[in-house]
Short mmCIF file of C-alpha atoms in Angstrom, two decimals:
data_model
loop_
_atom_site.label_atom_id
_atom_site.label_comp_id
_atom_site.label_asym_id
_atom_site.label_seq_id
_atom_site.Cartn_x
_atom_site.Cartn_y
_atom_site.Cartn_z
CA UNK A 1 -1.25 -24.52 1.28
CA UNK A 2 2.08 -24.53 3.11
CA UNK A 3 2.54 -24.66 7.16
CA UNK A 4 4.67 -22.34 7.79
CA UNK A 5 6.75 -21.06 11.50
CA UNK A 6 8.27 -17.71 12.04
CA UNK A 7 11.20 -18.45 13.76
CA UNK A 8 11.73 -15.84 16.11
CA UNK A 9 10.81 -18.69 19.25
CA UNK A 10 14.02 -19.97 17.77
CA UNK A 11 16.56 -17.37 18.18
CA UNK A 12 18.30 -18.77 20.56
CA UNK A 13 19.24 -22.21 17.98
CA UNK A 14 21.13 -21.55 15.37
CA UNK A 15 19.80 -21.46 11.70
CA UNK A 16 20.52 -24.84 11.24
CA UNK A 17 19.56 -26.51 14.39
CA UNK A 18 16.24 -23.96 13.83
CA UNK A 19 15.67 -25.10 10.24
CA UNK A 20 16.34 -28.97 11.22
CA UNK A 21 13.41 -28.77 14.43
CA UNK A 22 11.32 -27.33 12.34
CA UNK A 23 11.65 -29.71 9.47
CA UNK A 24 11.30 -32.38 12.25
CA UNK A 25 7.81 -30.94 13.23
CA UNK A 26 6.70 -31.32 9.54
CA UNK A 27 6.56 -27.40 8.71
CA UNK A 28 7.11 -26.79 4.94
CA UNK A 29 8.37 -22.73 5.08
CA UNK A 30 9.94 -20.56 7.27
CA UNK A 31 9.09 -16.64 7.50
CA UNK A 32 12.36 -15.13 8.77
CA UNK A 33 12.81 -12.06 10.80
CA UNK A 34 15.22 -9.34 9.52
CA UNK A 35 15.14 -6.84 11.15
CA UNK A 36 12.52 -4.65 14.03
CA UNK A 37 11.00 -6.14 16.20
CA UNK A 38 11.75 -9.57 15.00
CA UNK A 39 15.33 -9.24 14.93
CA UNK A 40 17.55 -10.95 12.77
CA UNK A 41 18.91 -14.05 14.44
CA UNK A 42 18.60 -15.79 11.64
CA UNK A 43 19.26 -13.49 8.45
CA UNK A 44 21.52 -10.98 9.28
CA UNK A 45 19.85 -8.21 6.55
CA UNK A 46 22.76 -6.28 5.89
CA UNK A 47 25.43 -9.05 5.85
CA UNK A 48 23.38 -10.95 3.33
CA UNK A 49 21.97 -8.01 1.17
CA UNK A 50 24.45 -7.82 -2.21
CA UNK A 51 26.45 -10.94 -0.81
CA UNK A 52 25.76 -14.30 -3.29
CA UNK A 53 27.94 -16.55 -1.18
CA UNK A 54 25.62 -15.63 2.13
CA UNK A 55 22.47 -16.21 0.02
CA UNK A 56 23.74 -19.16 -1.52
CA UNK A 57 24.12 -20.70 2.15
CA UNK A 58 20.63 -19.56 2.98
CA UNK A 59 19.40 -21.43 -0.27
CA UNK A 60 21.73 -24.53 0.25
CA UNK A 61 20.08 -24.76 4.51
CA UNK A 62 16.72 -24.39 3.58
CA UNK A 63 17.26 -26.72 0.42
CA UNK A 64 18.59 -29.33 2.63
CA UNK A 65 16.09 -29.47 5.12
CA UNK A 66 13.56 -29.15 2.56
CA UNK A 67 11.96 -25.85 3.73
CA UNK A 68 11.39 -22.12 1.57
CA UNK A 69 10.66 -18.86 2.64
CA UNK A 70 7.32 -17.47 2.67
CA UNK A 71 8.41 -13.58 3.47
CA UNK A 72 10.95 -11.71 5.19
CA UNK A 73 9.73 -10.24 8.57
CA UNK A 74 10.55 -6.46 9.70
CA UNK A 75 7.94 -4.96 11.97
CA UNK A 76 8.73 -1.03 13.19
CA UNK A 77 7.40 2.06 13.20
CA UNK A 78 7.94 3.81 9.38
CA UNK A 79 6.12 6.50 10.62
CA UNK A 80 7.19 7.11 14.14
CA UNK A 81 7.26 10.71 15.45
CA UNK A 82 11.13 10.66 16.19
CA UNK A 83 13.12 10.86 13.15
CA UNK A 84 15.69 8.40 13.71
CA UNK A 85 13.29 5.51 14.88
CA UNK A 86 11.57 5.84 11.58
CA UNK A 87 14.36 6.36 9.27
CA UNK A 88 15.67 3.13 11.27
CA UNK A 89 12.80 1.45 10.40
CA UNK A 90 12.46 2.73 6.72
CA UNK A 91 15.58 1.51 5.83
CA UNK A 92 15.11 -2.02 7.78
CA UNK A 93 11.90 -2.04 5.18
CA UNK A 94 13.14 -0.65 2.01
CA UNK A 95 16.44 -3.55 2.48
CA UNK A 96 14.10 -6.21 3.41
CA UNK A 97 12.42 -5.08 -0.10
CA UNK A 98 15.85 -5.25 -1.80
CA UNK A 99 16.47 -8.49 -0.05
CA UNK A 100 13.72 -10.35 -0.98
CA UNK A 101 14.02 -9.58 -4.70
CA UNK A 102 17.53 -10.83 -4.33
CA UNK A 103 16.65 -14.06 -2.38
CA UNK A 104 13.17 -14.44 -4.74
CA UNK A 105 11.26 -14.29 -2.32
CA UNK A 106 7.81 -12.72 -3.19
CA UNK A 107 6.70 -10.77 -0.03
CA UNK A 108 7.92 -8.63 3.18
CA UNK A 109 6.14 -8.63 6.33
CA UNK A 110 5.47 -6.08 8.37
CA UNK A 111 3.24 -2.55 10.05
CA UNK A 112 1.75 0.27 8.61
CA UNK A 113 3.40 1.94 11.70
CA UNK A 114 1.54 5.14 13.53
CA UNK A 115 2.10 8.36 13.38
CA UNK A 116 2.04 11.24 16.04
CA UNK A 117 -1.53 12.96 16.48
CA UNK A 118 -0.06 16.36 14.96
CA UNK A 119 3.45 17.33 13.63
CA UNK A 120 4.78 19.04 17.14
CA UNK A 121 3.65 15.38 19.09
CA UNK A 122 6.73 13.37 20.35
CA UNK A 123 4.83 9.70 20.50
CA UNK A 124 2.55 7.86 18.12
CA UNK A 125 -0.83 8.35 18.77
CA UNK A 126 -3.69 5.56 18.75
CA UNK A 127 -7.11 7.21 17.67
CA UNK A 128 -9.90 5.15 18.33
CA UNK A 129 -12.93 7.56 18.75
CA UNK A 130 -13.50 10.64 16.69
CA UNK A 131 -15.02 12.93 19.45
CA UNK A 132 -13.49 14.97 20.98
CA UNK A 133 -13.14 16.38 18.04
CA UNK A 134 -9.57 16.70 18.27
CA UNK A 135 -8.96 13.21 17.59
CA UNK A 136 -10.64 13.16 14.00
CA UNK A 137 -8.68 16.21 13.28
CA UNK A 138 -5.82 14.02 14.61
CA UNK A 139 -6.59 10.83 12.67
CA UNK A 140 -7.00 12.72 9.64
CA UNK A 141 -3.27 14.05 9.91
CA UNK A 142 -2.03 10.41 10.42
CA UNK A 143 -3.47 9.61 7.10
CA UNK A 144 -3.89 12.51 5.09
CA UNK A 145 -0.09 14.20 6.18
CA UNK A 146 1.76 10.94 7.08
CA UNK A 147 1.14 7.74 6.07
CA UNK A 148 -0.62 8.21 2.72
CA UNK A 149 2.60 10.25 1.28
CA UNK A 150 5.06 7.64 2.87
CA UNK A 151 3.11 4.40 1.48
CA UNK A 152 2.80 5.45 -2.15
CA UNK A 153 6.39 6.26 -1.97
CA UNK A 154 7.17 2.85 -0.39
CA UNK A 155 4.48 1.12 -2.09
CA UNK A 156 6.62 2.55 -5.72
CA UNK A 157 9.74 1.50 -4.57
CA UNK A 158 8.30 -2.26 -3.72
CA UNK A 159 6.48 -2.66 -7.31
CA UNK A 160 9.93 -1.84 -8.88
CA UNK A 161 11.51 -4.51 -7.05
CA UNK A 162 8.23 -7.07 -7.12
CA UNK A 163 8.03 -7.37 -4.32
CA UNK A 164 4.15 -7.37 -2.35
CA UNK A 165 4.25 -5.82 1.41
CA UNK A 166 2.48 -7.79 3.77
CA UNK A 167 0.73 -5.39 6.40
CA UNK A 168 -0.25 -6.86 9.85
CA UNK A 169 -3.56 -5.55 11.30
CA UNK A 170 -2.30 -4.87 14.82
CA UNK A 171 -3.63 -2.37 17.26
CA UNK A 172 -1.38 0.86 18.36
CA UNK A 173 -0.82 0.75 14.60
CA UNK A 174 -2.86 2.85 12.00
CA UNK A 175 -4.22 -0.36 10.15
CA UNK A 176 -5.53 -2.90 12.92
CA UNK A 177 -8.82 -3.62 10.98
CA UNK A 178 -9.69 -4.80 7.37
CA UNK A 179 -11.24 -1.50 6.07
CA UNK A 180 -8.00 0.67 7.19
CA UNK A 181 -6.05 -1.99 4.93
CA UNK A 182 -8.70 -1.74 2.25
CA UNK A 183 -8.35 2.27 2.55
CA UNK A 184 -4.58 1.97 2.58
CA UNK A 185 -4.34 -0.14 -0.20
CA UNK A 186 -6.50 2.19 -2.66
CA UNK A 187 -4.78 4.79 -2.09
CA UNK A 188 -1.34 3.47 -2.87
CA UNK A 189 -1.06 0.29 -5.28
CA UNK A 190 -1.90 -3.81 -5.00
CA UNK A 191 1.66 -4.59 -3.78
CA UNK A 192 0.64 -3.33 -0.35
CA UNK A 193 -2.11 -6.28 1.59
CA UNK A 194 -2.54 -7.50 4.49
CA UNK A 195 -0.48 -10.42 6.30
CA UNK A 196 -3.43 -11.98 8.01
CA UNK A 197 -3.06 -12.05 11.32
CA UNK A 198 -6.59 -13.41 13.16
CA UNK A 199 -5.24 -13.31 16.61
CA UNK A 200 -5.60 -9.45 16.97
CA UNK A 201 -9.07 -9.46 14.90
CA UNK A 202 -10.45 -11.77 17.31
CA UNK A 203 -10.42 -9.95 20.50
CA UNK A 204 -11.52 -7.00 18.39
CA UNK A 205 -15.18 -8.79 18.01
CA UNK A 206 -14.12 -8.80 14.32
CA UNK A 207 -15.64 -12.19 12.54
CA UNK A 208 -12.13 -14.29 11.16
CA UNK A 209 -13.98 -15.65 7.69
CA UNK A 210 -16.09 -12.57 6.77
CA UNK A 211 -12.54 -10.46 6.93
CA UNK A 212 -11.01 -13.04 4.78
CA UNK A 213 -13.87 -12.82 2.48
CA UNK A 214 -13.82 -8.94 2.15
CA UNK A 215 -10.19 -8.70 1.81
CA UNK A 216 -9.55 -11.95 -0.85
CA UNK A 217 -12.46 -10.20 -2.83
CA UNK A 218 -10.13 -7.67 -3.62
CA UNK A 219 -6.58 -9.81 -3.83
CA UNK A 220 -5.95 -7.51 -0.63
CA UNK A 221 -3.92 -10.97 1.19
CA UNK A 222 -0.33 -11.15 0.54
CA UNK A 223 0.34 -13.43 3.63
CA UNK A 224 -1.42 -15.14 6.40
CA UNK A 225 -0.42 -15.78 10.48
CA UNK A 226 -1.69 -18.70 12.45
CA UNK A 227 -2.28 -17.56 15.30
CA UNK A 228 -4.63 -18.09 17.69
CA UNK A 229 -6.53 -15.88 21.07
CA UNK A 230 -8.89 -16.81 23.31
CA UNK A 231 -11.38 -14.09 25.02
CA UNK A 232 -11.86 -14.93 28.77
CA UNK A 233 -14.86 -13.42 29.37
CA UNK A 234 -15.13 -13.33 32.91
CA UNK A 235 -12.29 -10.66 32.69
CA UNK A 236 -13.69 -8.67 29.42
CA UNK A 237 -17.38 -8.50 31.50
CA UNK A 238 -16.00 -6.41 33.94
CA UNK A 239 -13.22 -4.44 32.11
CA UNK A 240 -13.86 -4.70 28.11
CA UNK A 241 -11.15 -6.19 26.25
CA UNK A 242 -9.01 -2.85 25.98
CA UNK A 243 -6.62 -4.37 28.07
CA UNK A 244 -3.09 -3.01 29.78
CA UNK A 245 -2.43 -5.59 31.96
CA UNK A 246 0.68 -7.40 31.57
CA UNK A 247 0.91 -10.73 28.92
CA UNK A 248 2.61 -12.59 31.77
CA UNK A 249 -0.87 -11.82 34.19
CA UNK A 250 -2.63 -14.44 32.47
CA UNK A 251 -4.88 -14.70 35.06
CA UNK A 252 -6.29 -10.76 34.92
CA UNK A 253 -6.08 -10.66 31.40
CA UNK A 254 -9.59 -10.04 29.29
CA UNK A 255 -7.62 -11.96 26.55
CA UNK A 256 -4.55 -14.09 25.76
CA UNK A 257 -2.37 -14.80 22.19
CA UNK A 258 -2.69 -18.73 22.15
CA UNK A 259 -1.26 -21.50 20.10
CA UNK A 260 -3.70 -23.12 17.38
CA UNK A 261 -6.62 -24.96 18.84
CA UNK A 262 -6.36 -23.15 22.41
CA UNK A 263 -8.20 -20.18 21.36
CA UNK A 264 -10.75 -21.79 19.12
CA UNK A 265 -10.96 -25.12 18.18
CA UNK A 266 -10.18 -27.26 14.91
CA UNK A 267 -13.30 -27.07 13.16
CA UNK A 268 -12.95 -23.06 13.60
CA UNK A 269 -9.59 -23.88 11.49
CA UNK A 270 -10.85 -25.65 9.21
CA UNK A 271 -12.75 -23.06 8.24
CA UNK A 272 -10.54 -20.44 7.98
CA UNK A 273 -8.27 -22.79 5.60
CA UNK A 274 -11.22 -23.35 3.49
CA UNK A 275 -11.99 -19.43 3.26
CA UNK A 276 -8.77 -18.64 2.53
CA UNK A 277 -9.07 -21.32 -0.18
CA UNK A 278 -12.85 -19.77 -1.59
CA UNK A 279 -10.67 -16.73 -2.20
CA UNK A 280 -7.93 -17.97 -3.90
CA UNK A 281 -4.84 -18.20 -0.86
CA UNK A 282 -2.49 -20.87 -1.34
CA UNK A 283 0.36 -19.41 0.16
CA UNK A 284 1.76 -20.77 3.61
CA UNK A 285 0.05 -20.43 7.22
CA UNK A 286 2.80 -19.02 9.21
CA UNK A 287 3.04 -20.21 12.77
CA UNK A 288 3.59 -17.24 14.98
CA UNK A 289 4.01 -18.83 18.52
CA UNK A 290 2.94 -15.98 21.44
CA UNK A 291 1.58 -18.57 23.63
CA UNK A 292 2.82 -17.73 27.23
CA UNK A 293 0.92 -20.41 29.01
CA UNK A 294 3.48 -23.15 27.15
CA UNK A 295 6.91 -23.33 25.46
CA UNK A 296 7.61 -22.32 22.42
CA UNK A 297 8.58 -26.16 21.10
CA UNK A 298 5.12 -27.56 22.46
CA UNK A 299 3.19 -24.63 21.63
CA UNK A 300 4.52 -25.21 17.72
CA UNK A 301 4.26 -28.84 17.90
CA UNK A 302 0.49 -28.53 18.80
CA UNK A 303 -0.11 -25.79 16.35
CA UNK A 304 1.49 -28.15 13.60
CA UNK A 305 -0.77 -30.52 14.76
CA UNK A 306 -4.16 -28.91 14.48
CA UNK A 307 -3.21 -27.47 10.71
CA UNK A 308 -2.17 -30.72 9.57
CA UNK A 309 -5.37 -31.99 9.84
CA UNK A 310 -7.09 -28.83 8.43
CA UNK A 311 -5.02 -28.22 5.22
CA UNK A 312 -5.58 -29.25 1.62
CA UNK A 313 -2.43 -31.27 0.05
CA UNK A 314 -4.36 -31.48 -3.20
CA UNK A 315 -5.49 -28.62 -6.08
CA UNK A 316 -9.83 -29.33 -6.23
CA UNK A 317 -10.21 -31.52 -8.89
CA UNK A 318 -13.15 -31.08 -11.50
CA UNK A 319 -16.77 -30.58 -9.97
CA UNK A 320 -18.12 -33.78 -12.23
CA UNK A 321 -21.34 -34.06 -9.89
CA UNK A 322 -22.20 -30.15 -11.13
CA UNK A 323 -21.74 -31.25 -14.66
#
């Protein structure tokens, strides 16, 4: 099992100087951003798509500094009410897809994105509750009208290149929890999983190990985050953890994104490396550093740290003392 970084903290180096610190730190793969919300400091997408001599310098950096790619990163909106945002981000996706096959790189991170609440609504629409009734008749439209049509068609187009999509459970999405990933991947094929992202599951009350364990039952993770958040409970007792207030008002917050071992500790991690081992993951652990109370440097070096100590080097040898 690889540690991995996505290198967004990094924009502001260049890929080389981003590649070399994170070599330095002892990270063995690199998820890079191409486009959305991640931006592309590092891979510009269309520069690079069809161009050997571009990928060849990708291969020859990440070759040198002994690093690979675990997926290409583009998180948007696919099915965002305004037609230019999500044909935007459909084509970011579908040439991340095309990338990735060319650069042999297996997966593409990224959102289910989410829909408006009916087909005259200008902005995507969260539904959380199904009363008023309104809002099932809503939610059903998000699935039913937008994003089941839209992922079979995307989920096609992926298998034909071989490439697996990597969904991220996020809230203000229409997949933030394992049975809407479960639900989306049935009803288009097993490219599309989940990139496994425990820092929005665990201020969610959802249990880290038992959503491994129903998702690697079905082969349902393509990719996995480490990242980290810790519930401050003297904030969520008085507001719940539905909370608006800024990242930067730490203080106020019911909950903060941490860097490994700040949220919960090692043992915790250990744990979740050994689940993700029970169901057959033994791709990388991709660093995603949201940590405002440190830098983005310390808050990777620490993260390094605390999977270091909790990841297997070695393939299980034979169980001689069950013979």
């Amino acid at each position: 099992m690889d540690i991995g970084v996505l290198t967004v903290p990094l924009g502001n180096r260049s890929r080389g100087e981003a590649f070399e610190a994170l070599a330095d730190l002892g990270a063995d793969a690199v998820e890079l951003g191409v486009g959305g919300w991640p931006g592309e400091d590092h891979v510009d997408r269309r520069r690079t798509l069809d161009d050997e001599a571009a990928q060849s310098r990708l291969h020859d950096q990440l070759e040198e500094h002994g690093l690979r790619i675990s997926a290409l990163a583009t998180h948007n909106n696919p099915l965002h009410p305004d037609e230019d945002r999500a044909t935007e981000a459909d084509t970011e996706l579908r040439e991340a897809i095309q990338l990735a096959a060319q650069l042999e790189v297996g997966t593409v991170t990224c959102f289910s994105g989410l829909p408006a609440g009916g087909p005259n609504d200008e902005v995507p629409n969260w539904v959380t509750a199904p009363w008023p009734t309104e809002h099932t008749e809503a939610h059903d439209y998000q699935w039913n009208e937008v994003a089941i049509p839209y992922w079979q068609d995307l989920a096609a187009f992926a298998d034909e290149h071989g490439i697996d999509i990597a969904i991220e459970m996020h809230p203000n999405m229409l997949v933030y929890e394992p049975r809407g990933m479960l639900r989306l991947r049935e009803a288009t094929n097993e490219r599309v999983g989940a990139n496994f992202d425990p820092s929005h599951l665990y201020w969610q009350g959802i249990d880290v190990t038992e959503a491994i364990r129903l998702l690697g039952s079905e082969g349902a993770i393509h990719h996995v985050h480490a990242k980290d958040t810790r519930v401050y409970e003297a904030n969520a007792r008085e507001k719940g953890v539905l909370d608006t207030a800024d990242y930067t008002d730490e203080v106020n917050r019911s909950w903060l994104f941490r860097s490994i071992g700040y949220g919960h500790g090692e043992e915790h991690w250990k744990d979740v490396v050994s689940t993700l081992r029970m169901v057959g993951y033994e791709g990388a652990l991709s660093i995603e550093h949201e940590d405002s109370l440190t830098s983005s440097m310390e808050g990777l070096e620490k993260a390094v740290d605390v999977l270091e100590r909790a990841v297997f080097d070695t393939t299980p040898g034979e169980a001689y003392w069950a013979e």
